[in-house]
């Protein structure tokens, strides 16, 4: 039986790591993810787990050590944020191309510059094309639940790709929430043991990991990665269903909140989904048909499923907590709109930029966005794309 507790998001993830008890955890501290390796090392020192903790000199080294451990047949992980993720960029690509099913606890924090330590999705979105599966959490409970599901997804023979488990820095990582912590043995049984087919420390079967790939092989390797990412979608759904059957919580690629009859839908990721849901409840009480589609899985991107879920709405607000500096808005907006176009979905879609570097996102902001969508549909004139929500004006407001 599980137990009710109160924990920060970092503490929740650290407890999930304790329960999974991986073989190796190299780590280097960086705000706001520092607490995760700190807590895990304390668990190890107190004899609550027997993971080999490796303090390293940089994030590049932490991912390098994780790659080495995985190649040797161990189950490995690390944790980082922001510039730490950027520093291990080269190794992120190697982890995916080497098909190593390690897990990264990413506590989302904006990337410099200007220097800032607060939450947005700049770091995770910047790594969106590195070949990693990316799963985002709204709450501390979801950060815990997602981590438990990470290894069964990553290590599935049809996938064999690394997984980022993402949560918003300080908003969930440091805020304390009620949470259900499952029984240690139940978690261990759910995750299971890693079954290794090929590994470096097998003297009877030598292999090469990360060799130079000549022209005649590299493109085929890239295609194999893409197929694995496509396979991951079904595996994520299957693991989520098993998790819900075992522990009674969770959803699959995304959560649909009061979208069944919604004329206007807000598509959003991460902790701000809670703000959007509160605003939806308020507006529903006033008779406005609104809903929230909270995206859980950003990679693999569920374009067809999203298009189907949004197809009956009159308009959708796509909320990007990241700027792509391309003149067309954020990465989520671009991918959702491409999916809607391919599905020939007749839906007015507007991309908004919000919450950069920790800027507040309030229920009033959500009210205003839904009102703008309603006015646009009635007038037939779409709002301006890529508006910055909560941006200070020249008057300082």
XYZ file of C-alpha atoms in Angstrom:
397
model
C 0.000 0.000 0.000
C 1.151 3.525 -0.795
C 1.284 6.357 1.702
C 0.156 9.956 1.640
C 2.920 12.495 2.153
C 3.934 16.082 1.431
C 6.975 16.598 -0.765
C 8.597 19.013 -3.166
C 8.934 17.894 -6.765
C 12.662 17.337 -6.335
C 12.040 15.218 -3.257
C 9.377 13.245 -5.106
C 11.752 12.463 -7.979
C 14.562 11.600 -5.536
C 12.227 9.124 -3.830
C 11.312 7.597 -7.189
C 15.037 7.182 -7.873
C 15.478 5.556 -4.462
C 12.711 3.093 -5.230
C 14.016 2.265 -8.710
C 17.549 1.954 -7.239
C 19.516 2.305 -10.490
C 23.094 1.087 -10.688
C 24.917 4.364 -11.336
C 24.180 8.079 -10.868
C 26.820 10.596 -11.931
C 25.791 14.204 -11.210
C 26.967 17.791 -10.991
C 24.925 20.410 -9.066
C 23.011 23.207 -10.771
C 20.002 25.205 -9.598
C 17.162 24.197 -9.368
C 17.929 20.467 -9.787
C 20.706 20.306 -7.173
C 18.455 18.825 -4.499
C 17.881 15.643 -6.514
C 21.490 14.343 -6.434
C 21.859 15.778 -2.921
C 18.912 13.726 -1.666
C 19.930 10.616 -3.602
C 23.463 10.764 -2.173
C 21.933 11.037 1.303
C 19.781 7.959 0.659
C 22.935 6.100 -0.408
C 24.925 7.259 2.632
C 22.087 6.128 4.920
C 21.965 2.680 3.337
C 18.534 3.124 1.751
C 19.845 2.305 -1.733
C 23.047 0.913 -3.201
C 23.403 3.054 -6.321
C 26.989 4.021 -7.193
C 27.030 7.825 -6.932
C 29.766 9.565 -8.962
C 30.491 13.234 -8.197
C 31.908 14.681 -11.419
C 33.485 17.988 -12.437
C 30.827 19.096 -14.955
C 27.532 18.225 -16.610
C 29.389 17.115 -19.731
C 31.178 14.609 -17.529
C 27.979 13.490 -15.785
C 26.349 12.533 -19.073
C 29.597 10.986 -20.318
C 29.774 8.814 -17.192
C 26.117 7.855 -17.614
C 26.831 6.791 -21.207
C 29.769 4.683 -20.061
C 27.709 3.032 -17.351
C 24.887 2.233 -19.774
C 27.342 0.834 -22.319
C 28.741 -1.432 -19.594
C 25.238 -2.823 -18.980
C 24.271 -0.732 -15.948
C 21.045 1.188 -15.422
C 22.071 4.847 -15.164
C 20.626 8.317 -14.751
C 21.548 11.904 -13.977
C 19.809 15.209 -13.252
C 20.369 18.750 -14.467
C 18.862 22.092 -15.504
C 19.389 24.920 -17.978
C 23.073 25.537 -18.756
C 23.863 22.096 -17.376
C 21.764 20.546 -20.125
C 23.417 22.812 -22.685
C 26.862 21.764 -21.466
C 26.042 18.082 -22.063
C 24.572 18.762 -25.531
C 27.108 16.653 -27.429
C 26.503 13.712 -25.101
C 22.714 13.971 -25.446
C 23.052 13.219 -29.145
C 25.418 10.340 -28.438
C 23.053 8.800 -25.877
C 20.260 8.686 -28.438
C 22.380 7.542 -31.389
C 24.018 4.856 -29.240
C 20.477 3.752 -28.288
C 21.213 3.893 -24.575
C 18.065 3.824 -22.418
C 19.211 6.095 -19.626
C 16.989 8.631 -17.831
C 17.549 12.330 -17.153
C 15.605 14.265 -14.502
C 15.377 17.718 -16.095
C 14.226 20.541 -13.841
C 13.309 23.146 -16.428
C 15.020 26.527 -16.126
C 15.572 29.258 -18.663
C 18.840 29.372 -20.601
C 20.989 32.503 -20.501
C 21.001 35.230 -21.568
C 20.189 37.387 -19.878
C 21.136 35.416 -16.772
C 18.073 34.135 -14.938
C 17.405 31.045 -12.827
C 13.615 30.826 -13.067
C 11.345 28.473 -14.963
C 10.579 28.249 -18.607
C 11.033 25.509 -21.193
C 14.040 26.942 -23.033
C 16.345 24.122 -21.998
C 14.049 21.207 -22.829
C 12.804 22.748 -26.064
C 16.372 23.459 -27.116
C 17.082 19.732 -26.839
C 13.934 18.687 -28.678
C 15.831 17.409 -31.719
C 18.507 15.413 -29.888
C 16.581 12.144 -30.161
C 15.370 11.981 -26.545
C 11.858 11.151 -25.437
C 10.478 14.102 -23.430
C 7.704 13.831 -20.821
C 6.461 16.904 -18.903
C 4.714 17.123 -15.527
C 2.108 19.527 -14.188
C 2.424 18.501 -10.532
C 4.846 16.887 -8.101
C 2.750 13.730 -8.285
C 3.158 13.584 -12.043
C 6.921 14.147 -11.811
C 7.094 11.138 -9.468
C 4.780 9.001 -11.593
C 6.555 9.898 -14.833
C 9.955 8.917 -13.461
C 8.691 5.485 -12.423
C 7.449 4.937 -15.976
C 10.667 6.165 -17.603
C 12.782 2.987 -17.540
C 10.011 0.642 -18.777
C 9.630 3.016 -21.732
C 13.334 3.567 -22.414
C 14.365 -0.076 -22.058
C 11.593 -1.529 -24.186
C 13.279 -3.440 -27.063
C 11.193 -1.542 -29.616
C 12.437 1.786 -28.247
C 15.875 1.741 -26.579
C 16.075 5.522 -26.381
C 16.906 7.877 -23.492
C 14.117 9.701 -21.653
C 13.915 13.188 -20.129
C 11.478 13.532 -17.235
C 10.746 17.263 -17.032
C 9.258 19.483 -14.332
C 9.155 23.265 -13.899
C 11.961 24.720 -11.809
C 10.953 26.119 -8.405
C 7.244 25.982 -9.315
C 7.100 22.239 -8.754
C 10.714 21.366 -7.917
C 10.686 23.355 -4.650
C 6.988 23.826 -3.870
C 5.530 21.255 -1.469
C 2.367 19.402 -2.501
C 0.370 16.437 -1.261
C 1.541 13.270 -2.974
C 0.922 9.541 -2.989
C 4.160 7.570 -2.622
C 3.779 3.943 -3.652
C 5.161 0.932 -1.828
C 8.846 0.323 -2.589
C 8.350 -3.271 -3.670
C 5.407 -2.382 -5.908
C 7.545 0.203 -7.716
C 10.460 -2.210 -8.094
C 8.132 -4.839 -9.521
C 6.592 -2.350 -11.950
C 9.969 -1.120 -13.212
C 11.593 -4.568 -13.238
C 15.232 -5.331 -13.928
C 17.146 -4.259 -16.988
C 17.705 -7.074 -19.480
C 20.925 -6.368 -21.355
C 21.697 -8.036 -24.683
C 24.888 -6.233 -25.679
C 27.353 -4.610 -23.264
C 31.010 -3.709 -23.059
C 31.904 -5.910 -20.091
C 30.984 -9.151 -21.817
C 34.386 -10.805 -22.467
C 32.891 -13.448 -24.710
C 31.301 -10.991 -27.135
C 33.284 -7.797 -27.741
C 31.387 -4.834 -29.185
C 32.153 -1.288 -30.244
C 30.077 1.586 -28.861
C 29.915 4.922 -30.643
C 32.236 4.102 -33.558
C 32.793 6.382 -36.530
C 29.928 5.838 -38.954
C 30.852 5.993 -42.611
C 28.550 7.382 -45.290
C 27.097 3.995 -46.117
C 25.697 3.452 -42.617
C 25.006 6.763 -40.859
C 21.755 7.628 -42.609
C 20.364 4.167 -41.869
C 21.244 4.612 -38.207
C 19.340 7.913 -38.152
C 16.313 6.222 -39.698
C 16.474 3.477 -37.076
C 16.352 6.169 -34.389
C 13.301 7.703 -36.022
C 11.527 4.343 -36.146
C 12.327 3.832 -32.469
C 10.829 7.231 -31.662
C 7.696 6.312 -33.591
C 7.521 3.024 -31.677
C 7.849 4.928 -28.406
C 4.375 6.404 -28.760
C 2.646 3.033 -28.433
C 5.026 1.956 -25.678
C 4.335 5.149 -23.685
C 0.599 4.522 -23.983
C 0.972 0.884 -22.964
C 3.163 1.710 -19.936
C 0.751 4.476 -18.879
C -2.185 2.061 -19.008
C -0.297 -0.484 -16.899
C 0.669 2.235 -14.429
C -2.924 3.404 -14.090
C -4.130 -0.160 -13.604
C -1.494 -0.744 -10.916
C -1.583 2.602 -9.097
C -4.823 4.261 -10.238
C -3.348 7.493 -11.633
C -2.208 9.121 -14.824
C -2.956 9.557 -18.487
C -1.240 8.793 -21.765
C 0.064 11.288 -24.339
C -2.009 14.191 -23.037
C -4.877 15.009 -20.709
C -8.158 16.448 -21.978
C -9.796 18.629 -19.344
C -13.420 19.524 -20.132
C -12.736 19.506 -23.875
C -15.607 17.249 -24.961
C -17.957 20.126 -25.895
C -15.448 22.985 -25.727
C -15.613 25.751 -28.312
C -12.270 27.138 -27.139
C -9.311 25.073 -25.941
C -5.982 26.049 -24.418
C -3.104 23.666 -25.219
C -0.374 23.927 -22.603
C 2.461 21.964 -20.928
C 3.833 21.853 -17.414
C 2.750 23.484 -14.168
C 0.780 26.322 -15.779
C -1.835 23.761 -16.819
C -3.179 23.986 -13.262
C -3.751 27.723 -13.696
C -5.526 27.101 -16.992
C -7.769 24.440 -15.421
C -8.812 26.810 -12.623
C -9.732 29.457 -15.184
C -11.697 26.871 -17.175
C -13.690 25.945 -14.069
C -14.437 29.630 -13.442
C -15.510 30.305 -17.020
C -17.563 27.106 -17.226
C -19.516 28.339 -14.185
C -20.366 31.432 -16.266
C -21.538 29.339 -19.209
C -18.493 29.598 -21.497
C -17.550 26.312 -23.154
C -13.803 26.153 -22.669
C -11.286 23.395 -21.971
C -7.612 22.537 -21.561
C -5.505 20.031 -23.449
C -2.450 19.421 -21.291
C 0.367 17.911 -23.307
C 2.347 15.322 -21.359
C 4.540 13.863 -24.122
C 6.382 16.339 -26.346
C 8.679 13.731 -27.916
C 7.494 11.713 -29.728
C 5.158 14.504 -30.795
C 1.533 13.234 -31.026
C 0.502 15.448 -33.945
C -2.351 13.277 -35.251
C -3.806 12.702 -31.797
C -3.675 16.403 -30.948
C -5.315 17.370 -34.227
C -8.138 14.924 -33.569
C -8.626 16.215 -30.020
C -8.789 19.829 -31.227
C -10.767 19.266 -34.418
C -14.211 20.087 -32.991
C -13.173 23.341 -31.329
C -13.722 26.738 -32.910
C -10.355 28.102 -31.778
C -7.305 26.969 -29.839
C -4.668 28.903 -27.907
C -1.248 27.214 -28.077
C 0.879 28.255 -25.119
C 4.661 28.315 -25.587
C 6.909 28.776 -22.560
C 9.818 29.218 -24.943
C 10.783 31.590 -27.751
C 12.350 30.114 -30.888
C 13.541 33.461 -32.316
C 12.354 32.498 -35.776
C 9.701 35.156 -36.274
C 6.892 32.603 -36.114
C 6.576 31.860 -32.401
C 7.518 28.969 -30.182
C 8.222 25.306 -30.993
C 4.932 24.002 -29.609
C 2.929 26.415 -31.739
C 4.772 25.460 -34.903
C 4.377 21.724 -34.362
C 0.711 21.894 -33.376
C -0.145 24.092 -36.344
C 1.695 21.746 -38.694
C -0.298 18.855 -37.272
C -3.586 20.713 -37.710
C -2.668 21.599 -41.295
C -1.815 18.026 -42.227
C -5.045 16.793 -40.638
C -6.983 19.482 -42.563
C -8.548 20.547 -39.277
C -10.588 23.729 -39.662
C -9.582 25.315 -36.361
C -8.404 28.846 -35.682
C -5.033 28.395 -33.928
C -3.181 31.203 -32.150
C 0.285 30.877 -30.616
C 1.036 32.779 -27.399
C 4.356 33.205 -25.559
C 4.067 33.174 -21.764
C 5.979 32.645 -18.538
C 9.479 33.292 -19.876
C 12.123 33.336 -17.133
C 9.506 32.872 -14.444
C 7.078 35.649 -15.470
C 3.763 35.094 -13.680
C 0.927 33.459 -15.599
C -2.421 34.046 -13.898
C -6.059 33.026 -14.232
C -6.743 36.570 -15.432
C -4.327 35.966 -18.313
C -6.275 32.826 -19.217
C -9.601 34.685 -19.042
C -8.236 37.322 -21.442
C -6.921 34.725 -23.900
C -10.225 32.862 -24.042
C -12.087 36.179 -24.455
C -9.788 37.087 -27.335
C -10.440 33.731 -29.014
C -14.197 34.174 -28.643
C -14.071 37.711 -30.098
C -11.920 36.485 -32.984
C -14.342 33.717 -33.909
C -17.322 36.072 -33.754
C -15.580 38.774 -35.791
C -13.868 36.386 -38.198
C -10.571 38.198 -37.632
C -7.765 36.136 -36.076
C -5.701 37.739 -33.278
C -2.044 38.577 -33.778
C 0.238 35.574 -33.474
C 2.994 35.211 -30.888
C 1.761 37.771 -28.386
C 3.823 37.932 -25.184
C 1.459 37.459 -22.234
C 2.197 39.710 -19.243
C 4.779 41.784 -21.103
C 5.505 45.152 -19.445
C 4.614 48.162 -21.562
C 6.590 51.350 -22.085
C 4.575 52.834 -19.237
C 6.020 50.137 -16.947
C 2.777 48.244 -16.513
